[in-house]
CSV table of C-alpha atoms in Angstrom, one decimal:
chain,number,residue,atom,x,y,z
A,17,UNK,CA,-79.7,-94.2,-123.9
A,18,UNK,CA,-76.5,-92.9,-125.6
A,19,UNK,CA,-75.5,-94.8,-128.7
A,20,UNK,CA,-72.2,-96.8,-128.3
A,21,UNK,CA,-69.2,-96.3,-130.5
A,22,UNK,CA,-68.8,-98.9,-133.3
A,23,UNK,CA,-65.6,-100.8,-133.9
A,24,UNK,CA,-64.2,-102.8,-136.8
A,25,UNK,CA,-64.3,-106.6,-136.5
A,26,UNK,CA,-60.5,-106.6,-136.4
A,27,UNK,CA,-60.6,-105.2,-132.8
A,28,UNK,CA,-60.8,-108.3,-130.5
A,29,UNK,CA,-62.4,-108.1,-127.1
A,30,UNK,CA,-62.2,-111.0,-124.6
A,31,UNK,CA,-65.1,-110.8,-122.1
A,32,UNK,CA,-65.4,-112.5,-118.8
A,33,UNK,CA,-68.6,-114.5,-119.0
A,34,UNK,CA,-69.7,-115.2,-115.4
A,35,UNK,CA,-72.9,-117.1,-116.3
A,36,UNK,CA,-74.9,-114.1,-115.2
A,37,UNK,CA,-77.2,-111.8,-117.2
A,38,UNK,CA,-75.0,-108.7,-117.0
A,39,UNK,CA,-71.9,-110.2,-118.7
A,40,UNK,CA,-74.2,-111.9,-121.2
A,41,UNK,CA,-75.8,-108.7,-122.3
A,42,UNK,CA,-72.4,-107.0,-122.3
A,43,UNK,CA,-71.1,-109.6,-124.8
A,44,UNK,CA,-74.2,-109.1,-127.0
A,45,UNK,CA,-73.7,-105.3,-127.0
A,46,UNK,CA,-70.0,-105.7,-128.0
A,47,UNK,CA,-71.0,-108.1,-130.8
A,48,UNK,CA,-73.6,-105.5,-132.0
A,49,UNK,CA,-70.9,-102.8,-132.0
A,50,UNK,CA,-68.8,-104.9,-134.4
A,51,UNK,CA,-66.1,-106.2,-132.1
A,52,UNK,CA,-64.6,-109.7,-132.5
A,53,UNK,CA,-65.8,-111.1,-129.2
A,54,UNK,CA,-64.4,-114.1,-127.3
A,55,UNK,CA,-66.0,-115.4,-124.1
A,56,UNK,CA,-64.0,-116.8,-121.2
A,57,UNK,CA,-65.3,-118.3,-118.0
A,58,UNK,CA,-62.9,-118.0,-115.0
A,59,UNK,CA,-62.8,-121.0,-112.8
A,60,UNK,CA,-61.4,-119.5,-109.7
A,61,UNK,CA,-62.5,-121.9,-106.9
A,62,UNK,CA,-63.5,-125.5,-106.8
A,63,UNK,CA,-62.9,-126.7,-103.2
A,64,UNK,CA,-65.9,-128.9,-102.6
A,65,UNK,CA,-65.4,-128.7,-98.9
A,66,UNK,CA,-67.0,-125.2,-98.9
A,67,UNK,CA,-69.9,-125.7,-101.2
A,68,UNK,CA,-73.4,-125.7,-99.7
A,69,UNK,CA,-76.1,-128.3,-99.9
A,70,UNK,CA,-74.0,-130.4,-102.3
A,71,UNK,CA,-74.4,-127.7,-104.9
A,72,UNK,CA,-71.6,-126.9,-107.4
A,73,UNK,CA,-72.2,-123.3,-108.3
A,74,UNK,CA,-69.2,-122.9,-110.5
A,75,UNK,CA,-70.3,-125.8,-112.7
A,76,UNK,CA,-73.8,-124.3,-113.1
A,77,UNK,CA,-72.3,-120.9,-113.8
A,78,UNK,CA,-69.9,-122.3,-116.4
A,79,UNK,CA,-72.7,-124.1,-118.1
A,80,UNK,CA,-74.8,-120.9,-118.3
A,81,UNK,CA,-71.8,-119.0,-119.7
A,82,UNK,CA,-71.3,-121.7,-122.3
A,83,UNK,CA,-75.0,-121.6,-123.3
A,84,UNK,CA,-74.8,-117.8,-123.7
A,85,UNK,CA,-71.7,-118.1,-125.9
A,86,UNK,CA,-73.5,-120.7,-128.1
A,87,UNK,CA,-76.6,-118.4,-128.3
A,88,UNK,CA,-74.4,-115.5,-129.4
A,89,UNK,CA,-72.2,-117.6,-131.6
A,90,UNK,CA,-68.9,-116.6,-130.1
A,91,UNK,CA,-65.9,-118.7,-129.1
A,92,UNK,CA,-65.9,-119.9,-125.5
A,93,UNK,CA,-63.1,-121.0,-123.2
A,94,UNK,CA,-62.8,-122.0,-119.6
A,95,UNK,CA,-59.7,-120.6,-117.8
A,96,UNK,CA,-58.7,-122.3,-114.5
A,97,UNK,CA,-57.1,-119.7,-112.2
A,98,UNK,CA,-57.9,-121.5,-109.0
A,99,UNK,CA,-54.2,-121.8,-107.8
A,100,UNK,CA,-53.6,-118.1,-108.3
A,101,UNK,CA,-56.9,-117.1,-106.9
A,102,UNK,CA,-56.2,-119.0,-103.7
A,103,UNK,CA,-52.8,-117.3,-103.2
A,104,UNK,CA,-54.0,-113.8,-104.1
A,105,UNK,CA,-57.6,-113.7,-102.8
A,106,UNK,CA,-58.4,-116.5,-100.4
A,107,UNK,CA,-55.2,-116.4,-98.4
A,108,UNK,CA,-55.6,-112.6,-98.1
A,109,UNK,CA,-59.1,-113.0,-96.8
A,110,UNK,CA,-58.1,-115.5,-94.1
A,111,UNK,CA,-55.0,-113.4,-93.0
A,112,UNK,CA,-57.1,-110.2,-92.8
A,113,UNK,CA,-60.0,-111.8,-90.8
A,114,UNK,CA,-57.5,-113.6,-88.5
A,115,UNK,CA,-55.9,-110.2,-87.8
A,116,UNK,CA,-59.3,-108.6,-87.0
A,117,UNK,CA,-59.4,-106.6,-90.2
A,118,UNK,CA,-62.2,-106.4,-92.7
A,119,UNK,CA,-61.1,-107.3,-96.2
A,120,UNK,CA,-63.0,-106.7,-99.4
A,121,UNK,CA,-62.3,-109.6,-101.7
A,122,UNK,CA,-64.3,-108.2,-104.6
A,123,UNK,CA,-62.1,-105.1,-104.8
A,124,UNK,CA,-59.0,-107.3,-104.7
A,125,UNK,CA,-60.4,-109.8,-107.1
A,126,UNK,CA,-60.8,-107.0,-109.7
A,127,UNK,CA,-57.3,-105.7,-109.2
A,128,UNK,CA,-55.5,-109.1,-109.0
A,129,UNK,CA,-57.7,-111.4,-111.1
A,130,UNK,CA,-60.0,-109.8,-113.6
A,131,UNK,CA,-57.7,-106.9,-114.6
A,132,UNK,CA,-54.4,-108.7,-114.1
A,133,UNK,CA,-54.4,-112.5,-114.6
A,134,UNK,CA,-57.4,-112.4,-116.9
A,135,UNK,CA,-56.0,-109.5,-118.8
A,136,UNK,CA,-52.7,-111.4,-119.3
A,137,UNK,CA,-54.7,-114.4,-120.6
A,138,UNK,CA,-56.7,-112.2,-122.9
A,139,UNK,CA,-53.5,-110.6,-124.3
A,140,UNK,CA,-52.3,-114.1,-125.1
A,141,UNK,CA,-55.4,-114.6,-127.1
A,142,UNK,CA,-54.5,-111.4,-129.2
A,143,UNK,CA,-57.1,-109.3,-127.5
A,144,UNK,CA,-57.1,-105.5,-127.8
A,145,UNK,CA,-59.4,-105.1,-124.8
A,146,UNK,CA,-61.1,-107.0,-122.0
A,147,UNK,CA,-64.7,-106.4,-121.0
A,148,UNK,CA,-66.8,-107.1,-117.9
A,149,UNK,CA,-70.5,-106.7,-116.9
A,150,UNK,CA,-69.7,-104.0,-114.3
A,151,UNK,CA,-72.2,-101.1,-114.0
A,152,UNK,CA,-69.6,-98.3,-114.5
A,153,UNK,CA,-68.2,-96.3,-117.3
A,154,UNK,CA,-64.8,-95.3,-118.8
A,155,UNK,CA,-64.0,-92.1,-120.5
A,156,UNK,CA,-60.8,-91.2,-122.4
A,157,UNK,CA,-59.9,-87.5,-122.2
A,158,UNK,CA,-57.0,-85.2,-122.3
A,159,UNK,CA,-56.0,-83.6,-119.0
A,160,UNK,CA,-54.8,-80.0,-118.4
A,161,UNK,CA,-51.3,-81.1,-119.4
A,162,UNK,CA,-52.4,-82.6,-122.7
A,163,UNK,CA,-51.9,-86.2,-121.5
A,164,UNK,CA,-54.4,-88.9,-122.4
A,165,UNK,CA,-56.1,-90.2,-119.2
A,166,UNK,CA,-58.8,-92.8,-118.5
A,167,UNK,CA,-61.6,-91.7,-116.2
A,168,UNK,CA,-63.5,-94.2,-114.1
A,169,UNK,CA,-67.1,-93.0,-114.0
A,170,UNK,CA,-70.0,-94.2,-111.9
A,171,UNK,CA,-72.7,-96.3,-113.7
A,172,UNK,CA,-75.9,-94.6,-114.8
A,173,UNK,CA,-77.9,-96.9,-112.5
A,174,UNK,CA,-77.1,-95.5,-109.1
A,175,UNK,CA,-78.6,-98.6,-107.4
A,176,UNK,CA,-76.1,-100.8,-109.2
A,177,UNK,CA,-73.1,-98.5,-109.6
A,178,UNK,CA,-70.0,-100.8,-109.2
A,179,UNK,CA,-67.3,-98.2,-109.6
A,180,UNK,CA,-66.3,-98.7,-105.9
A,181,UNK,CA,-65.3,-102.3,-106.7
A,182,UNK,CA,-62.8,-101.0,-109.3
A,183,UNK,CA,-61.3,-98.4,-107.0
A,184,UNK,CA,-57.8,-100.1,-107.1
A,185,UNK,CA,-57.4,-100.2,-110.9
A,186,UNK,CA,-54.6,-98.2,-112.5
A,187,UNK,CA,-54.4,-96.3,-115.8
A,188,UNK,CA,-53.0,-99.2,-117.8
A,189,UNK,CA,-55.8,-101.5,-116.6
A,190,UNK,CA,-58.4,-99.0,-117.4
A,191,UNK,CA,-56.9,-98.4,-120.9
A,192,UNK,CA,-57.6,-102.1,-121.7
A,193,UNK,CA,-61.1,-102.2,-120.2
A,194,UNK,CA,-64.6,-101.9,-121.7
A,195,UNK,CA,-67.8,-101.7,-119.7
A,196,UNK,CA,-70.6,-102.2,-122.2
A,197,UNK,CA,-73.6,-101.9,-119.8
A,198,UNK,CA,-72.5,-98.9,-117.8
A,199,UNK,CA,-74.9,-96.6,-119.6
A,200,UNK,CA,-77.9,-98.9,-118.8
A,201,UNK,CA,-80.0,-99.6,-115.7
A,202,UNK,CA,-80.5,-103.1,-114.4
A,203,UNK,CA,-84.2,-103.2,-115.6
A,204,UNK,CA,-83.0,-102.2,-119.1
A,205,UNK,CA,-80.4,-105.0,-119.0
A,206,UNK,CA,-83.1,-107.5,-118.0
A,207,UNK,CA,-85.4,-106.4,-120.7
A,208,UNK,CA,-82.7,-106.6,-123.4
A,209,UNK,CA,-81.8,-110.1,-122.2
A,210,UNK,CA,-85.4,-111.2,-122.6
A,211,UNK,CA,-85.8,-109.4,-126.0
A,212,UNK,CA,-82.8,-111.3,-127.5
A,213,UNK,CA,-83.7,-114.6,-125.9
A,214,UNK,CA,-80.7,-115.1,-123.7
A,215,UNK,CA,-80.9,-118.5,-121.9
A,216,UNK,CA,-80.1,-116.9,-118.6
A,217,UNK,CA,-82.3,-113.8,-118.9
A,218,UNK,CA,-84.2,-114.7,-115.7
A,219,UNK,CA,-81.2,-115.8,-113.6
A,220,UNK,CA,-81.0,-114.1,-110.2
A,221,UNK,CA,-77.9,-112.1,-109.3
A,222,UNK,CA,-75.2,-113.9,-107.4
A,223,UNK,CA,-75.0,-113.1,-103.7
A,224,UNK,CA,-71.9,-115.1,-102.8
A,225,UNK,CA,-68.2,-114.2,-102.8
A,226,UNK,CA,-66.4,-113.0,-105.9
A,227,UNK,CA,-66.2,-116.0,-108.3
A,228,UNK,CA,-67.1,-118.5,-105.5
A,229,UNK,CA,-70.9,-118.3,-105.9
A,230,UNK,CA,-73.3,-119.4,-103.3
A,231,UNK,CA,-70.8,-119.9,-100.5
A,232,UNK,CA,-71.7,-117.7,-97.5
A,233,UNK,CA,-68.8,-115.9,-95.8
A,234,UNK,CA,-69.1,-117.4,-92.3
A,235,UNK,CA,-69.1,-120.9,-93.6
A,236,UNK,CA,-66.2,-120.1,-95.9
A,237,UNK,CA,-64.2,-118.6,-93.0
A,238,UNK,CA,-64.8,-121.7,-90.8
A,239,UNK,CA,-62.8,-123.8,-93.3
A,240,UNK,CA,-59.5,-122.2,-92.0
A,241,UNK,CA,-60.4,-120.2,-88.9
A,242,UNK,CA,-61.4,-122.5,-86.2
A,243,UNK,CA,-64.1,-121.6,-83.5
A,244,UNK,CA,-62.8,-120.1,-80.3
A,245,UNK,CA,-65.2,-119.1,-77.6
A,246,UNK,CA,-64.9,-115.6,-76.1
A,247,UNK,CA,-66.8,-112.8,-74.4
A,248,UNK,CA,-69.2,-110.3,-75.9
A,249,UNK,CA,-68.7,-106.9,-74.1
A,250,UNK,CA,-71.4,-104.2,-74.3
A,251,UNK,CA,-70.0,-100.7,-74.2
A,252,UNK,CA,-71.7,-98.3,-71.8
A,253,UNK,CA,-73.7,-95.5,-73.3
A,254,UNK,CA,-71.4,-92.9,-71.8
A,255,UNK,CA,-70.1,-90.2,-74.2
A,256,UNK,CA,-67.2,-89.4,-71.8
A,257,UNK,CA,-65.4,-92.6,-72.8
A,258,UNK,CA,-64.9,-91.3,-76.4
A,259,UNK,CA,-62.6,-88.7,-77.8
A,260,UNK,CA,-64.4,-85.5,-78.8
A,261,UNK,CA,-65.6,-86.0,-82.3
A,262,UNK,CA,-66.0,-82.4,-83.5
A,263,UNK,CA,-63.4,-81.3,-86.1
A,264,UNK,CA,-62.2,-77.7,-85.7
A,265,UNK,CA,-61.3,-77.5,-89.4
A,266,UNK,CA,-57.6,-77.3,-88.6
A,267,UNK,CA,-55.1,-79.2,-90.7
A,268,UNK,CA,-52.6,-79.5,-87.9
A,269,UNK,CA,-51.3,-83.1,-87.8
A,270,UNK,CA,-52.2,-83.5,-84.1
A,271,UNK,CA,-55.7,-82.4,-84.8
A,272,UNK,CA,-56.1,-84.7,-87.8
A,273,UNK,CA,-54.7,-87.7,-85.8
A,274,UNK,CA,-57.2,-87.0,-83.0
A,275,UNK,CA,-60.3,-86.9,-85.3
A,276,UNK,CA,-59.2,-89.8,-87.4
A,277,UNK,CA,-58.1,-92.2,-84.6
A,278,UNK,CA,-60.2,-95.4,-84.3
A,279,UNK,CA,-62.0,-96.1,-81.0
A,280,UNK,CA,-60.2,-98.4,-78.6
A,281,UNK,CA,-62.0,-100.4,-76.0
A,282,UNK,CA,-61.2,-102.6,-73.0
A,283,UNK,CA,-63.3,-105.0,-70.9
A,284,UNK,CA,-63.6,-102.5,-68.0
A,285,UNK,CA,-65.5,-100.1,-70.4
A,286,UNK,CA,-68.6,-102.4,-70.4
A,287,UNK,CA,-70.2,-105.6,-69.2
A,288,UNK,CA,-70.3,-109.1,-70.6
A,289,UNK,CA,-73.6,-109.8,-72.3
A,290,UNK,CA,-72.9,-113.1,-74.1
A,291,UNK,CA,-70.5,-115.4,-75.7
A,292,UNK,CA,-69.2,-115.7,-79.3
A,293,UNK,CA,-67.5,-118.4,-81.3
A,294,UNK,CA,-64.5,-116.4,-82.5
A,295,UNK,CA,-63.7,-112.7,-82.8
A,296,UNK,CA,-62.2,-113.4,-86.2
A,297,UNK,CA,-65.6,-114.2,-87.6
A,298,UNK,CA,-67.0,-110.7,-87.0
A,299,UNK,CA,-66.5,-107.2,-88.3
A,300,UNK,CA,-67.2,-103.7,-87.2
A,301,UNK,CA,-70.8,-102.6,-88.1
A,302,UNK,CA,-72.2,-106.1,-88.1
A,303,UNK,CA,-75.5,-106.6,-86.4
A,304,UNK,CA,-76.4,-110.3,-87.2
A,305,UNK,CA,-75.1,-113.5,-85.8
A,306,UNK,CA,-74.5,-112.4,-82.2
A,307,UNK,CA,-77.4,-114.2,-80.5
A,308,UNK,CA,-77.8,-111.6,-77.8
A,309,UNK,CA,-81.3,-110.5,-76.9
A,310,UNK,CA,-83.0,-108.3,-74.3
A,311,UNK,CA,-82.3,-104.9,-75.9
A,312,UNK,CA,-84.7,-102.3,-77.2
A,313,UNK,CA,-82.5,-101.6,-80.2
A,314,UNK,CA,-80.2,-103.9,-82.2
A,315,UNK,CA,-76.7,-104.5,-81.0
A,316,UNK,CA,-73.9,-103.5,-83.4
A,317,UNK,CA,-70.3,-104.7,-83.3
A,318,UNK,CA,-68.1,-101.7,-82.7
A,319,UNK,CA,-64.7,-103.4,-82.3
A,320,UNK,CA,-63.1,-106.9,-82.3
A,321,UNK,CA,-59.9,-107.9,-80.5
A,322,UNK,CA,-58.6,-111.1,-82.1
A,323,UNK,CA,-55.6,-111.2,-79.7
A,324,UNK,CA,-57.8,-111.3,-76.6
A,325,UNK,CA,-60.7,-112.9,-78.5
A,326,UNK,CA,-63.2,-110.2,-77.5
A,327,UNK,CA,-66.1,-108.7,-79.4
A,328,UNK,CA,-67.4,-105.3,-78.3
A,329,UNK,CA,-71.0,-104.2,-79.1
A,330,UNK,CA,-73.1,-101.1,-78.5
A,331,UNK,CA,-76.9,-100.6,-78.7
A,332,UNK,CA,-78.4,-98.6,-81.5
A,333,UNK,CA,-76.9,-97.4,-84.8
A,334,UNK,CA,-76.6,-93.9,-83.4
A,335,UNK,CA,-74.2,-94.9,-80.6
A,336,UNK,CA,-71.0,-92.9,-80.5
A,337,UNK,CA,-68.9,-96.1,-80.4
A,338,UNK,CA,-70.2,-97.1,-83.8
A,339,UNK,CA,-69.7,-93.8,-85.6
A,340,UNK,CA,-66.6,-91.8,-86.6
A,341,UNK,CA,-66.0,-88.7,-88.6
A,342,UNK,CA,-62.4,-89.5,-89.7
A,343,UNK,CA,-60.1,-92.2,-90.9
A,344,UNK,CA,-56.5,-92.6,-91.9
A,345,UNK,CA,-54.8,-94.4,-94.8
A,346,UNK,CA,-51.0,-95.0,-94.5
A,347,UNK,CA,-49.0,-93.6,-97.4
A,348,UNK,CA,-48.1,-97.1,-98.7
A,349,UNK,CA,-51.8,-97.9,-99.0
A,350,UNK,CA,-52.9,-94.7,-100.9
A,351,UNK,CA,-53.8,-95.5,-104.5
A,352,UNK,CA,-54.7,-93.0,-107.3
A,353,UNK,CA,-56.7,-94.1,-110.3
A,354,UNK,CA,-55.9,-90.6,-111.6
A,355,UNK,CA,-52.2,-90.4,-111.0
A,356,UNK,CA,-52.1,-87.0,-112.6
A,357,UNK,CA,-54.3,-85.7,-109.7
A,358,UNK,CA,-52.2,-87.3,-106.9
A,359,UNK,CA,-52.1,-85.0,-103.9
A,360,UNK,CA,-48.8,-83.8,-102.5
A,361,UNK,CA,-48.0,-83.5,-98.7
A,362,UNK,CA,-49.8,-80.6,-97.1
A,363,UNK,CA,-52.4,-80.4,-99.9
A,364,UNK,CA,-56.0,-80.5,-98.9
A,365,UNK,CA,-59.1,-81.1,-101.1
A,366,UNK,CA,-62.8,-81.4,-100.8
A,367,UNK,CA,-64.2,-84.5,-102.5
A,368,UNK,CA,-67.0,-87.1,-101.9
A,369,UNK,CA,-66.3,-90.5,-100.4
A,370,UNK,CA,-67.6,-93.9,-99.4
A,371,UNK,CA,-66.3,-96.8,-97.4
A,372,UNK,CA,-68.6,-99.5,-98.8
A,373,UNK,CA,-70.5,-100.5,-101.9
A,374,UNK,CA,-73.9,-98.7,-102.4
A,375,UNK,CA,-73.2,-96.3,-99.6
A,376,UNK,CA,-74.3,-92.8,-100.5
A,377,UNK,CA,-71.4,-90.5,-101.3
A,378,UNK,CA,-70.7,-88.0,-98.5
A,379,UNK,CA,-68.7,-84.8,-98.7
A,380,UNK,CA,-65.2,-85.2,-97.1
A,381,UNK,CA,-62.0,-83.4,-96.8
A,382,UNK,CA,-58.8,-85.1,-97.8
A,383,UNK,CA,-55.6,-83.9,-96.1
A,384,UNK,CA,-52.3,-85.4,-97.4
A,385,UNK,CA,-49.4,-85.6,-95.0
A,386,UNK,CA,-46.0,-87.2,-95.2
A,387,UNK,CA,-47.2,-90.3,-93.3
A,388,UNK,CA,-50.4,-90.7,-95.2
A,389,UNK,CA,-53.9,-89.5,-96.1
A,390,UNK,CA,-56.4,-88.2,-93.5
A,391,UNK,CA,-60.1,-88.2,-94.5
A,392,UNK,CA,-62.7,-86.3,-92.5
A,393,UNK,CA,-66.3,-86.6,-93.5
A,394,UNK,CA,-69.0,-83.9,-93.1
A,395,UNK,CA,-71.3,-86.6,-91.5
A,396,UNK,CA,-70.4,-89.5,-89.2
A,397,UNK,CA,-69.7,-92.8,-90.9
A,398,UNK,CA,-71.1,-95.9,-89.4
A,399,UNK,CA,-68.9,-99.0,-89.0
A,400,UNK,CA,-65.5,-97.8,-90.2
A,401,UNK,CA,-63.2,-100.9,-90.0
A,402,UNK,CA,-59.5,-101.5,-90.5
A,403,UNK,CA,-58.9,-103.2,-93.8
A,404,UNK,CA,-61.8,-101.6,-95.6
A,405,UNK,CA,-61.3,-99.6,-98.8
A,406,UNK,CA,-62.3,-96.0,-98.8
A,407,UNK,CA,-62.8,-94.4,-102.2
A,408,UNK,CA,-63.1,-90.7,-103.1
A,409,UNK,CA,-64.8,-89.1,-106.1
A,410,UNK,CA,-64.9,-85.8,-107.9
A,411,UNK,CA,-68.5,-85.6,-109.1
A,412,UNK,CA,-69.1,-89.0,-110.7
A,413,UNK,CA,-65.5,-89.8,-111.3
A,414,UNK,CA,-63.6,-92.1,-108.9
A,415,UNK,CA,-60.2,-90.6,-108.4
A,416,UNK,CA,-58.5,-92.9,-105.9
A,417,UNK,CA,-58.8,-95.3,-102.9
A,418,UNK,CA,-57.0,-96.6,-99.9
A,419,UNK,CA,-56.9,-99.2,-97.2
A,420,UNK,CA,-58.1,-97.9,-93.9
A,421,UNK,CA,-55.7,-98.3,-91.0
């Protein structure tokens, strides 16, 4: 395990204490490195109408964060950002699902809350840096032009690497960020938490929404998006209804549009096999919650139509309706963490990419055009959905990301 750099006590770091073990160990490591550490718990949501089993997860998490701060002997504050969180994250989620898109609130939460609102609050506390318990790393280097750049590097623990969730950060945000546990694995973090006697050493990882806790997504969506019965249509297993998938390797715009176009379905392309409670509750690639039986292989959602309130499904994860080689990101939605490596129109580059957290990185070709970025993978990608974030890497470094159209 590489030894961290040490800093003078005059360098202040404000760390987001979530109540979990990762941020707690991160705070301890910062303290050991000589930083002046301040802990803040972000209260981002407290609508009791969406809590489960009369639980109040944010209260439990806040108490755990406070106990960690007391154990470490660092100042502790609670910051209420619920109004801003509702506007920037919650409303975005509802709009996206209502439109039949698949948002990623964790990616947006990092860009809009942790590394924007929280960063601003930390600066008001005279902080030099902010820190989180993310499993990723930051490197400061000089590029070929002699400019100082901040590299976003995958975490050492490949099972927990969270660089994807930070794919929308910019150079300024990275320049103010520290990731103290990025060089550790999760078991090492757990062991260290026990060794130093942290009160939350055995606490399980949160499985809920970003900063909402134990609330499950379907229940959360039902608070605003009301049920609306509609048909479930199973797509025929007929390859002729799909556009030819094979990419010829040409960078002609027409060829790229062909390979990167999403599948489109209509009722006459299949048969009704069930009924759903609202197309806006489902997303492409989903296999649970349909309630349709009688198939040898699981049914996967391959498309949703929130206008006609239809959900299209196909049997088996190898079905052509579920898999695509290419995707498109409009120019307005292309984001570069490494601005100095931004591609110009008609440039092409071979990188590795993923469309979801923990998905193995796959080689892909990026082709930049005036209208946006076309990405063609070497292997078919299951469940590409509009609204998802695609991120691309050079080795272990995350270079950029975009919102899939």
